Steps between C-alpha positions, in 0.01 A plus 500: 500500500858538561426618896302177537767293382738659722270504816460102423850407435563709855256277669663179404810654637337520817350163503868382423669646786180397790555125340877520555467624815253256613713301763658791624278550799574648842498317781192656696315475162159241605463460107649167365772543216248379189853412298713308787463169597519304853755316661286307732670424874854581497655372813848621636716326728739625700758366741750725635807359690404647847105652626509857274269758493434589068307720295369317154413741175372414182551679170341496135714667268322424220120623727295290719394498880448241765112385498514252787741445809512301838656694697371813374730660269448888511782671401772198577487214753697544857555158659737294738623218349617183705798268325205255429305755280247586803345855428371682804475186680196426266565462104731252345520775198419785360148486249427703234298528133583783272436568147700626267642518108440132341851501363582136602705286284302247334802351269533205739344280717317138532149329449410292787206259560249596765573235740842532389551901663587353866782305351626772278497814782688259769709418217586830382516713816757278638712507209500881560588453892121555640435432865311153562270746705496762235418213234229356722330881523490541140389103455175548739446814323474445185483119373106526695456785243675382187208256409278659155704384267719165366791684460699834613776691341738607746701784401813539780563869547864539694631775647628715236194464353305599822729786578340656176185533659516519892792569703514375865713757744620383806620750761802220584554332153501103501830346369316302331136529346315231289203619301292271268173578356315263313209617227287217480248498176246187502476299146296214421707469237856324568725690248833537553707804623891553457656357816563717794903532580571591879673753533527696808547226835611698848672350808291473829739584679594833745255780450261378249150553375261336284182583280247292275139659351316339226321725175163360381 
């Protein structure tokens, strides 16, 4: 009785430790990470000061890989960069979907109306410096897509809050780099949420890059 007790409570240790490690997949693994979650068409932006040739990495210190990417990702992106944000002579940025650890903050945020969201994300994005061509990517995008419920809470995620999760490495650092991430959770219910501060606004100015992605 006693060896059956022990061989059980071993076999919940096990179970313990494969659930913990469930987003910590290697890249080359085909299998999804059952635990993570996706951020859904992260976009970066970036416009050097004169035509430079860059490699782009991304990181997940907390696990996660890169499920999606235009160009391909592989191992890192290598790309030449004009000062309007031209990649390659082809791309206006750099595409990607990964998942990873759903350890977003969900303390803060806003409930807008449907027909309301177009409003809102112009709103928003250019209180946090956005691009009128960056906010018109993300405004085709997603408003078409945003229609199955009344309402959506929108939970900004900001850079130090993205940083936790994936880490972009650039092999000639921006001087500046704005990163916002929004997760986006539909509601036909309009309850309230405590009001988003913001936080974290960069110049666009010199060196600078810029990313947005959206988590259903």
């Amino acid at each position: 009785m006693q060896m059956k007790l022990y061989r059980i409570a071993f076999l919940l240790l096990i179970l313990s430790a494969l659930h913990i490690a469930g987003c910590r997949k290697k890249p080359d693994d085909p299998k999804k990470c059952k635990d993570c979650i996706v951020v859904y068409k992260p976009n970066i932006y970036i416009y050097p000061t004169q035509t430079l040739n860059i490699s782009v990495a991304l990181d997940f210190p907390k696990g996660g890989r890169v499920v999606e990417s235009i160009p391909t990702y592989g191992s890192g992106w290598n790309v030449t960069v004009t000062p309007e944000g031209k990649m390659n002579n082809q791309y206006d940025y750099l595409f990607y979907e990964s998942e990873q650890p759903d350890e977003w903050q969900y303390k803060t945020g806003y409930t807008i109306a449907r027909d309301s969201l177009e409003i809102f994300f112009n709103g928003n994005m250019n209180a946090y410096h956005f691009k009128a061509n960056e906010i018109k990517d993300f405004i085709d995008y997603w408003i078409p897509l945003l229609n199955d419920h009344d309402y959506y809470h929108i939970y900004p995620q900001e850079r130090p809050v993205i940083e936790e999760l994936i880490k972009v490495r650039f092999s000639s650092a921006p001087e500046h780099f704005l990163r916002l991430f929004y997760v986006v959770k539909g509601t036909n219910a309009p309850t309230s949420l405590k009001p988003h501060v913001i936080n974290n606004t960069v110049p666009r100015t010199g060196y600078h890059a810029a990313e947005w992605g959206v988590v259903l």
